[in-house]
Amino acid sequence: MKPVSKETLKGYCKTLKLAHVPRAYLEISYTDREQYLTDLFYAEIAARQAKKVKNLIKKAGFPAFKTLEDFQWQPVILPQTTTTAGLANLDFIDRHENVLALGAVGTGQTHLAIALGIRACMEG
Ligand SMILES: Nc1ncnc2c1ncn2[C@@H]1O[C@H](COP(=O)(O)OP(=O)(O)OP(=O)(O)O)[C@@H](O)[C@H]1O
Ligand SMILES: [Mg+2]
């Protein structure tokens, strides 16, 4: 095996695929070595997750960006087997179930479908 060549921090980060570290390392406050590295690795992992979520949402090709936070549940009548929390925590995906939304034009069916899709992307 070749000896490891001397590199810059940026170079090592590239080799190790630590894309966020060169940007994050100066912004993280230092108390001790373990805390500093822990916070730095946290920043790298958080940035990767955010990028993954962004890519999943892009790949899904939703026709609009809608969230569960913006959804008004008051007019919605749910079947007894479902709750708003049960939908929001995406249990139906683990159970391999479909969600059917029925209603008049403009009553939020597409909004809810997109919002559940966005939530699923956010959950990875
Ligand atoms: N319950 C709701 N909470 C929040 N926004 C809503 C709600 N219902 C409708 N809207 C908003 O009104 C607009 C129309 O809603 P949406 O496109 O979801 O209707 P739809 O039920 O899919 O209608 P269609 O039957 O025409 O497909 C959207 O901008 C949506 O965000
Ligand atoms: Mg619709």
Short mmCIF file of N, CA and C and ligand atoms in Angstrom, two decimals:
data_model
loop_
_atom_site.label_atom_id
_atom_site.label_comp_id
_atom_site.label_asym_id
_atom_site.label_seq_id
_atom_site.Cartn_x
_atom_site.Cartn_y
_atom_site.Cartn_z
N MET A 1 0.83 -1.20 0.00
CA MET A 1 0.00 0.00 0.00
C MET A 1 0.87 1.26 0.00
N LYS A 2 0.42 2.27 -0.73
CA LYS A 2 1.20 3.53 -0.80
C LYS A 2 1.15 4.24 0.56
N PRO A 3 2.25 4.92 0.95
CA PRO A 3 2.15 5.72 2.19
C PRO A 3 1.16 6.86 2.00
N VAL A 4 0.53 7.25 3.09
CA VAL A 4 -0.45 8.34 3.02
C VAL A 4 0.26 9.64 2.69
N SER A 5 -0.21 10.33 1.65
CA SER A 5 0.45 11.57 1.28
C SER A 5 -0.02 12.71 2.19
N LYS A 6 0.91 13.65 2.41
CA LYS A 6 0.58 14.83 3.24
C LYS A 6 -0.42 15.69 2.48
N GLU A 7 -1.49 16.05 3.15
CA GLU A 7 -2.58 16.79 2.50
C GLU A 7 -2.99 17.98 3.35
N THR A 8 -3.81 18.84 2.80
CA THR A 8 -4.45 19.90 3.60
C THR A 8 -5.68 19.30 4.29
N LEU A 9 -6.24 20.03 5.24
CA LEU A 9 -7.47 19.59 5.90
C LEU A 9 -8.56 19.33 4.86
N LYS A 10 -8.66 20.26 3.91
CA LYS A 10 -9.66 20.13 2.84
C LYS A 10 -9.45 18.83 2.06
N GLY A 11 -8.17 18.53 1.79
CA GLY A 11 -7.84 17.31 1.05
C GLY A 11 -8.23 16.05 1.82
N TYR A 12 -7.90 16.02 3.13
CA TYR A 12 -8.28 14.85 3.94
C TYR A 12 -9.79 14.72 4.02
N CYS A 13 -10.47 15.86 4.16
CA CYS A 13 -11.95 15.82 4.24
C CYS A 13 -12.53 15.25 2.95
N LYS A 14 -11.91 15.60 1.84
CA LYS A 14 -12.38 15.07 0.54
C LYS A 14 -12.18 13.57 0.50
N THR A 15 -10.97 13.13 0.89
CA THR A 15 -10.68 11.68 0.91
C THR A 15 -11.66 10.94 1.81
N LEU A 16 -11.95 11.54 2.96
CA LEU A 16 -12.85 10.89 3.93
C LEU A 16 -14.33 11.19 3.66
N LYS A 17 -14.60 11.94 2.60
CA LYS A 17 -15.98 12.32 2.23
C LYS A 17 -16.70 13.06 3.37
N LEU A 18 -15.98 13.99 4.00
CA LEU A 18 -16.56 14.82 5.06
C LEU A 18 -16.84 16.21 4.46
N ALA A 19 -17.89 16.29 3.68
CA ALA A 19 -18.15 17.48 2.88
C ALA A 19 -18.39 18.74 3.71
N HIS A 20 -19.00 18.57 4.88
CA HIS A 20 -19.41 19.73 5.67
C HIS A 20 -18.31 20.24 6.61
N VAL A 21 -17.36 19.37 6.96
CA VAL A 21 -16.34 19.72 7.95
C VAL A 21 -15.54 20.97 7.57
N PRO A 22 -15.07 21.11 6.31
CA PRO A 22 -14.28 22.31 5.99
C PRO A 22 -15.05 23.62 6.21
N ARG A 23 -16.38 23.56 6.13
CA ARG A 23 -17.19 24.76 6.36
C ARG A 23 -17.51 24.92 7.84
N ALA A 24 -17.68 23.79 8.55
CA ALA A 24 -18.19 23.83 9.92
C ALA A 24 -17.11 24.00 10.98
N TYR A 25 -15.89 23.61 10.68
CA TYR A 25 -14.91 23.46 11.77
C TYR A 25 -14.55 24.78 12.47
N LEU A 26 -14.65 25.90 11.75
CA LEU A 26 -14.33 27.19 12.38
C LEU A 26 -15.50 27.75 13.18
N GLU A 27 -16.71 27.29 12.86
CA GLU A 27 -17.90 27.84 13.52
C GLU A 27 -18.19 27.16 14.86
N ILE A 28 -17.55 26.03 15.09
CA ILE A 28 -17.85 25.26 16.31
C ILE A 28 -16.95 25.73 17.46
N SER A 29 -17.61 26.01 18.60
CA SER A 29 -16.82 26.50 19.73
C SER A 29 -16.07 25.35 20.39
N TYR A 30 -14.94 25.71 21.01
CA TYR A 30 -14.03 24.70 21.56
C TYR A 30 -13.96 24.82 23.07
N THR A 31 -14.32 23.73 23.74
CA THR A 31 -14.12 23.66 25.19
C THR A 31 -13.04 22.62 25.49
N ASP A 32 -13.23 21.43 24.92
CA ASP A 32 -12.18 20.41 25.00
C ASP A 32 -12.22 19.56 23.74
N ARG A 33 -11.23 18.72 23.59
CA ARG A 33 -11.07 18.00 22.32
C ARG A 33 -12.26 17.09 22.01
N GLU A 34 -12.71 16.38 23.06
CA GLU A 34 -13.82 15.44 22.82
C GLU A 34 -15.10 16.19 22.42
N GLN A 35 -15.39 17.28 23.17
CA GLN A 35 -16.60 18.08 22.84
C GLN A 35 -16.49 18.64 21.43
N TYR A 36 -15.30 19.14 21.07
CA TYR A 36 -15.13 19.76 19.76
C TYR A 36 -15.37 18.73 18.64
N LEU A 37 -14.75 17.56 18.78
CA LEU A 37 -14.92 16.55 17.73
C LEU A 37 -16.35 16.02 17.68
N THR A 38 -16.95 15.88 18.87
CA THR A 38 -18.35 15.41 18.92
C THR A 38 -19.26 16.40 18.18
N ASP A 39 -19.08 17.69 18.48
CA ASP A 39 -19.92 18.71 17.84
C ASP A 39 -19.64 18.80 16.34
N LEU A 40 -18.39 18.60 15.97
CA LEU A 40 -18.02 18.65 14.55
C LEU A 40 -18.66 17.47 13.79
N PHE A 41 -18.59 16.28 14.39
CA PHE A 41 -19.19 15.10 13.74
C PHE A 41 -20.71 15.26 13.69
N TYR A 42 -21.28 15.84 14.76
CA TYR A 42 -22.72 16.08 14.76
C TYR A 42 -23.09 16.98 13.58
N ALA A 43 -22.33 18.05 13.38
CA ALA A 43 -22.60 18.99 12.28
C ALA A 43 -22.52 18.28 10.94
N GLU A 44 -21.56 17.40 10.78
CA GLU A 44 -21.41 16.65 9.52
C GLU A 44 -22.64 15.75 9.30
N ILE A 45 -23.04 15.04 10.34
CA ILE A 45 -24.17 14.11 10.22
C ILE A 45 -25.47 14.88 9.95
N ALA A 46 -25.66 16.00 10.68
CA ALA A 46 -26.89 16.80 10.49
C ALA A 46 -26.95 17.36 9.07
N ALA A 47 -25.80 17.80 8.55
CA ALA A 47 -25.78 18.35 7.19
C ALA A 47 -26.07 17.26 6.16
N ARG A 48 -25.55 16.06 6.40
CA ARG A 48 -25.84 14.94 5.48
C ARG A 48 -27.32 14.61 5.48
N GLN A 49 -27.91 14.60 6.68
CA GLN A 49 -29.35 14.28 6.77
C GLN A 49 -30.16 15.33 6.03
N ALA A 50 -29.84 16.60 6.25
CA ALA A 50 -30.58 17.69 5.59
C ALA A 50 -30.46 17.56 4.07
N LYS A 51 -29.28 17.20 3.61
CA LYS A 51 -29.06 17.05 2.16
C LYS A 51 -29.88 15.87 1.62
N LYS A 52 -29.91 14.80 2.41
CA LYS A 52 -30.66 13.61 1.99
C LYS A 52 -32.16 13.93 1.86
N VAL A 53 -32.68 14.64 2.86
CA VAL A 53 -34.10 15.01 2.85
C VAL A 53 -34.40 15.89 1.63
N LYS A 54 -33.52 16.86 1.38
CA LYS A 54 -33.68 17.76 0.23
C LYS A 54 -33.71 16.95 -1.07
N ASN A 55 -32.80 15.98 -1.19
CA ASN A 55 -32.74 15.15 -2.40
C ASN A 55 -33.99 14.28 -2.55
N LEU A 56 -34.45 13.71 -1.44
CA LEU A 56 -35.65 12.86 -1.49
C LEU A 56 -36.86 13.67 -1.95
N ILE A 57 -36.99 14.90 -1.41
CA ILE A 57 -38.12 15.76 -1.79
C ILE A 57 -38.02 16.13 -3.27
N LYS A 58 -36.80 16.42 -3.72
CA LYS A 58 -36.59 16.77 -5.13
C LYS A 58 -36.95 15.57 -6.02
N LYS A 59 -36.46 14.38 -5.62
CA LYS A 59 -36.68 13.17 -6.41
C LYS A 59 -38.16 12.81 -6.48
N ALA A 60 -38.89 13.08 -5.38
CA ALA A 60 -40.32 12.74 -5.34
C ALA A 60 -41.11 13.58 -6.35
N GLY A 61 -40.64 14.78 -6.65
CA GLY A 61 -41.31 15.62 -7.65
C GLY A 61 -42.70 16.06 -7.24
N PHE A 62 -42.87 16.43 -5.97
CA PHE A 62 -44.18 16.91 -5.53
C PHE A 62 -44.59 18.13 -6.34
N PRO A 63 -45.88 18.26 -6.69
CA PRO A 63 -46.31 19.40 -7.49
C PRO A 63 -46.30 20.72 -6.72
N ALA A 64 -46.24 20.64 -5.38
CA ALA A 64 -46.17 21.86 -4.54
C ALA A 64 -45.54 21.45 -3.22
N PHE A 65 -45.16 22.44 -2.42
CA PHE A 65 -44.62 22.13 -1.09
C PHE A 65 -45.72 22.39 -0.07
N LYS A 66 -46.19 21.33 0.57
CA LYS A 66 -47.26 21.46 1.58
C LYS A 66 -46.83 20.68 2.81
N THR A 67 -47.20 21.21 3.97
CA THR A 67 -46.78 20.53 5.21
C THR A 67 -47.98 20.19 6.09
N LEU A 68 -47.77 19.24 6.98
CA LEU A 68 -48.81 18.88 7.95
C LEU A 68 -49.04 20.03 8.93
N GLU A 69 -47.99 20.81 9.19
CA GLU A 69 -48.11 21.95 10.11
C GLU A 69 -49.13 22.97 9.56
N ASP A 70 -49.22 23.08 8.24
CA ASP A 70 -50.14 24.05 7.62
C ASP A 70 -51.51 23.44 7.34
N PHE A 71 -51.68 22.17 7.66
CA PHE A 71 -52.95 21.52 7.30
C PHE A 71 -53.99 21.72 8.40
N GLN A 72 -55.19 22.16 8.00
CA GLN A 72 -56.31 22.35 8.94
C GLN A 72 -57.08 21.04 9.04
N TRP A 73 -57.06 20.44 10.22
CA TRP A 73 -57.72 19.13 10.38
C TRP A 73 -59.21 19.26 10.69
N GLN A 74 -59.66 20.45 11.19
CA GLN A 74 -61.05 20.57 11.68
C GLN A 74 -62.10 20.03 10.71
N PRO A 75 -62.03 20.39 9.40
CA PRO A 75 -63.11 19.92 8.53
C PRO A 75 -63.03 18.44 8.17
N VAL A 76 -61.93 17.77 8.56
CA VAL A 76 -61.68 16.39 8.10
C VAL A 76 -62.37 15.39 9.01
N ILE A 77 -63.10 14.47 8.40
CA ILE A 77 -63.71 13.37 9.18
C ILE A 77 -62.85 12.13 8.95
N LEU A 78 -62.24 11.65 10.01
CA LEU A 78 -61.36 10.47 9.88
C LEU A 78 -62.13 9.22 10.25
N PRO A 79 -61.79 8.08 9.64
CA PRO A 79 -62.42 6.83 10.07
C PRO A 79 -61.96 6.49 11.49
N GLN A 80 -62.76 5.66 12.18
CA GLN A 80 -62.46 5.37 13.59
C GLN A 80 -61.11 4.67 13.78
N THR A 81 -60.63 4.04 12.71
CA THR A 81 -59.36 3.30 12.80
C THR A 81 -58.14 4.22 12.69
N THR A 82 -58.37 5.53 12.45
CA THR A 82 -57.25 6.45 12.21
C THR A 82 -57.36 7.69 13.09
N THR A 83 -56.22 8.23 13.48
CA THR A 83 -56.18 9.53 14.17
C THR A 83 -55.22 10.44 13.40
N THR A 84 -55.31 11.73 13.68
CA THR A 84 -54.38 12.67 13.03
C THR A 84 -52.93 12.29 13.39
N ALA A 85 -52.73 11.95 14.66
CA ALA A 85 -51.37 11.57 15.09
C ALA A 85 -50.91 10.30 14.40
N GLY A 86 -51.86 9.36 14.22
CA GLY A 86 -51.54 8.09 13.56
C GLY A 86 -51.13 8.29 12.11
N LEU A 87 -51.79 9.25 11.44
CA LEU A 87 -51.39 9.57 10.07
C LEU A 87 -50.03 10.27 10.07
N ALA A 88 -49.90 11.25 10.97
CA ALA A 88 -48.68 12.07 10.99
C ALA A 88 -47.43 11.26 11.32
N ASN A 89 -47.59 10.21 12.14
CA ASN A 89 -46.38 9.43 12.46
C ASN A 89 -46.12 8.31 11.45
N LEU A 90 -46.90 8.30 10.38
CA LEU A 90 -46.66 7.44 9.21
C LEU A 90 -46.70 5.95 9.51
N ASP A 91 -47.43 5.57 10.57
CA ASP A 91 -47.56 4.15 10.90
C ASP A 91 -48.08 3.34 9.72
N PHE A 92 -48.93 3.99 8.89
CA PHE A 92 -49.54 3.27 7.76
C PHE A 92 -48.47 2.77 6.77
N ILE A 93 -47.35 3.45 6.72
CA ILE A 93 -46.27 3.01 5.82
C ILE A 93 -45.67 1.70 6.35
N ASP A 94 -45.40 1.66 7.64
CA ASP A 94 -44.86 0.43 8.24
C ASP A 94 -45.84 -0.74 8.08
N ARG A 95 -47.14 -0.41 8.13
CA ARG A 95 -48.16 -1.46 7.99
C ARG A 95 -48.47 -1.77 6.52
N HIS A 96 -47.78 -1.10 5.60
CA HIS A 96 -47.99 -1.28 4.16
C HIS A 96 -49.44 -1.02 3.78
N GLU A 97 -50.02 0.02 4.38
CA GLU A 97 -51.41 0.38 4.06
C GLU A 97 -51.46 1.62 3.18
N ASN A 98 -52.55 1.76 2.45
CA ASN A 98 -52.79 2.97 1.66
C ASN A 98 -53.63 3.95 2.47
N VAL A 99 -53.56 5.21 2.11
CA VAL A 99 -54.46 6.22 2.68
C VAL A 99 -55.32 6.75 1.54
N LEU A 100 -56.63 6.65 1.71
CA LEU A 100 -57.55 7.21 0.71
C LEU A 100 -58.14 8.50 1.26
N ALA A 101 -58.12 9.55 0.46
CA ALA A 101 -58.73 10.82 0.86
C ALA A 101 -59.87 11.12 -0.10
N LEU A 102 -61.05 11.26 0.44
CA LEU A 102 -62.24 11.53 -0.38
C LEU A 102 -62.83 12.87 0.04
N GLY A 103 -63.26 13.65 -0.93
CA GLY A 103 -63.89 14.92 -0.57
C GLY A 103 -64.17 15.77 -1.78
N ALA A 104 -64.81 16.90 -1.52
CA ALA A 104 -65.14 17.84 -2.60
C ALA A 104 -63.87 18.52 -3.10
N VAL A 105 -64.00 19.13 -4.26
CA VAL A 105 -62.87 19.83 -4.89
C VAL A 105 -62.31 20.90 -3.93
N GLY A 106 -61.01 20.93 -3.83
CA GLY A 106 -60.35 21.99 -3.07
C GLY A 106 -60.41 21.86 -1.56
N THR A 107 -60.65 20.64 -1.08
CA THR A 107 -60.79 20.47 0.37
C THR A 107 -59.53 19.89 1.03
N GLY A 108 -58.42 19.89 0.30
CA GLY A 108 -57.15 19.55 0.94
C GLY A 108 -56.66 18.12 0.74
N GLN A 109 -57.27 17.39 -0.19
CA GLN A 109 -56.80 16.00 -0.40
C GLN A 109 -55.37 15.96 -0.91
N THR A 110 -55.10 16.77 -1.93
CA THR A 110 -53.74 16.81 -2.47
C THR A 110 -52.76 17.39 -1.44
N HIS A 111 -53.22 18.41 -0.72
CA HIS A 111 -52.37 19.00 0.33
C HIS A 111 -51.95 17.92 1.32
N LEU A 112 -52.91 17.13 1.79
CA LEU A 112 -52.60 16.10 2.79
C LEU A 112 -51.66 15.04 2.22
N ALA A 113 -51.92 14.64 0.96
CA ALA A 113 -51.07 13.62 0.34
C ALA A 113 -49.62 14.11 0.22
N ILE A 114 -49.47 15.36 -0.21
CA ILE A 114 -48.11 15.92 -0.34
C ILE A 114 -47.47 16.03 1.04
N ALA A 115 -48.24 16.52 2.00
CA ALA A 115 -47.69 16.72 3.35
C ALA A 115 -47.22 15.40 3.96
N LEU A 116 -47.98 14.33 3.73
CA LEU A 116 -47.54 13.01 4.23
C LEU A 116 -46.28 12.56 3.50
N GLY A 117 -46.22 12.85 2.20
CA GLY A 117 -45.03 12.51 1.42
C GLY A 117 -43.80 13.28 1.89
N ILE A 118 -44.01 14.56 2.17
CA ILE A 118 -42.89 15.39 2.67
C ILE A 118 -42.43 14.86 4.03
N ARG A 119 -43.38 14.51 4.88
CA ARG A 119 -43.04 13.97 6.21
C ARG A 119 -42.23 12.67 6.04
N ALA A 120 -42.65 11.83 5.10
CA ALA A 120 -41.93 10.57 4.86
C ALA A 120 -40.49 10.85 4.40
N CYS A 121 -40.33 11.86 3.54
CA CYS A 121 -38.98 12.25 3.10
C CYS A 121 -38.16 12.73 4.30
N MET A 122 -38.80 13.52 5.17
CA MET A 122 -38.08 14.05 6.34
C MET A 122 -37.66 12.93 7.29
N GLU A 123 -38.44 11.85 7.29
CA GLU A 123 -38.09 10.69 8.12
C GLU A 123 -37.08 9.79 7.41
N GLY A 124 -36.72 10.20 6.22
CA GLY A 124 -35.72 9.43 5.47
C GLY A 124 -36.28 8.26 4.70
N1 LIG B 1 -57.75 21.49 5.24
C1 LIG B 1 -56.87 22.30 4.63
N2 LIG B 1 -55.82 22.80 5.32
C2 LIG B 1 -54.95 23.62 4.72
N3 LIG B 1 -55.01 24.02 3.44
C3 LIG B 1 -56.03 23.56 2.71
C4 LIG B 1 -57.02 22.69 3.25
N4 LIG B 1 -57.91 22.40 2.29
C5 LIG B 1 -57.51 23.05 1.20
N5 LIG B 1 -56.37 23.74 1.43
C6 LIG B 1 -55.61 24.53 0.46
O1 LIG B 1 -56.47 24.84 -0.62
C7 LIG B 1 -55.85 24.58 -1.88
C8 LIG B 1 -56.59 23.46 -2.63
O2 LIG B 1 -56.43 22.26 -1.90
P1 LIG B 1 -56.04 20.86 -2.59
O3 LIG B 1 -55.29 21.10 -3.85
O4 LIG B 1 -55.39 20.01 -1.55
O5 LIG B 1 -57.48 20.34 -2.94
P2 LIG B 1 -57.94 18.89 -3.39
O6 LIG B 1 -58.79 18.37 -2.28
O7 LIG B 1 -56.78 18.09 -3.78
O8 LIG B 1 -58.86 19.26 -4.62
P3 LIG B 1 -59.12 18.45 -6.00
O9 LIG B 1 -60.28 17.59 -5.73
O10 LIG B 1 -59.39 19.55 -6.97
O11 LIG B 1 -57.88 17.69 -6.33
C9 LIG B 1 -54.41 24.23 -1.57
O12 LIG B 1 -53.60 25.38 -1.67
C10 LIG B 1 -54.45 23.73 -0.14
O13 LIG B 1 -53.23 23.98 0.53
MG MG B 2 -56.18 17.29 -5.59
#
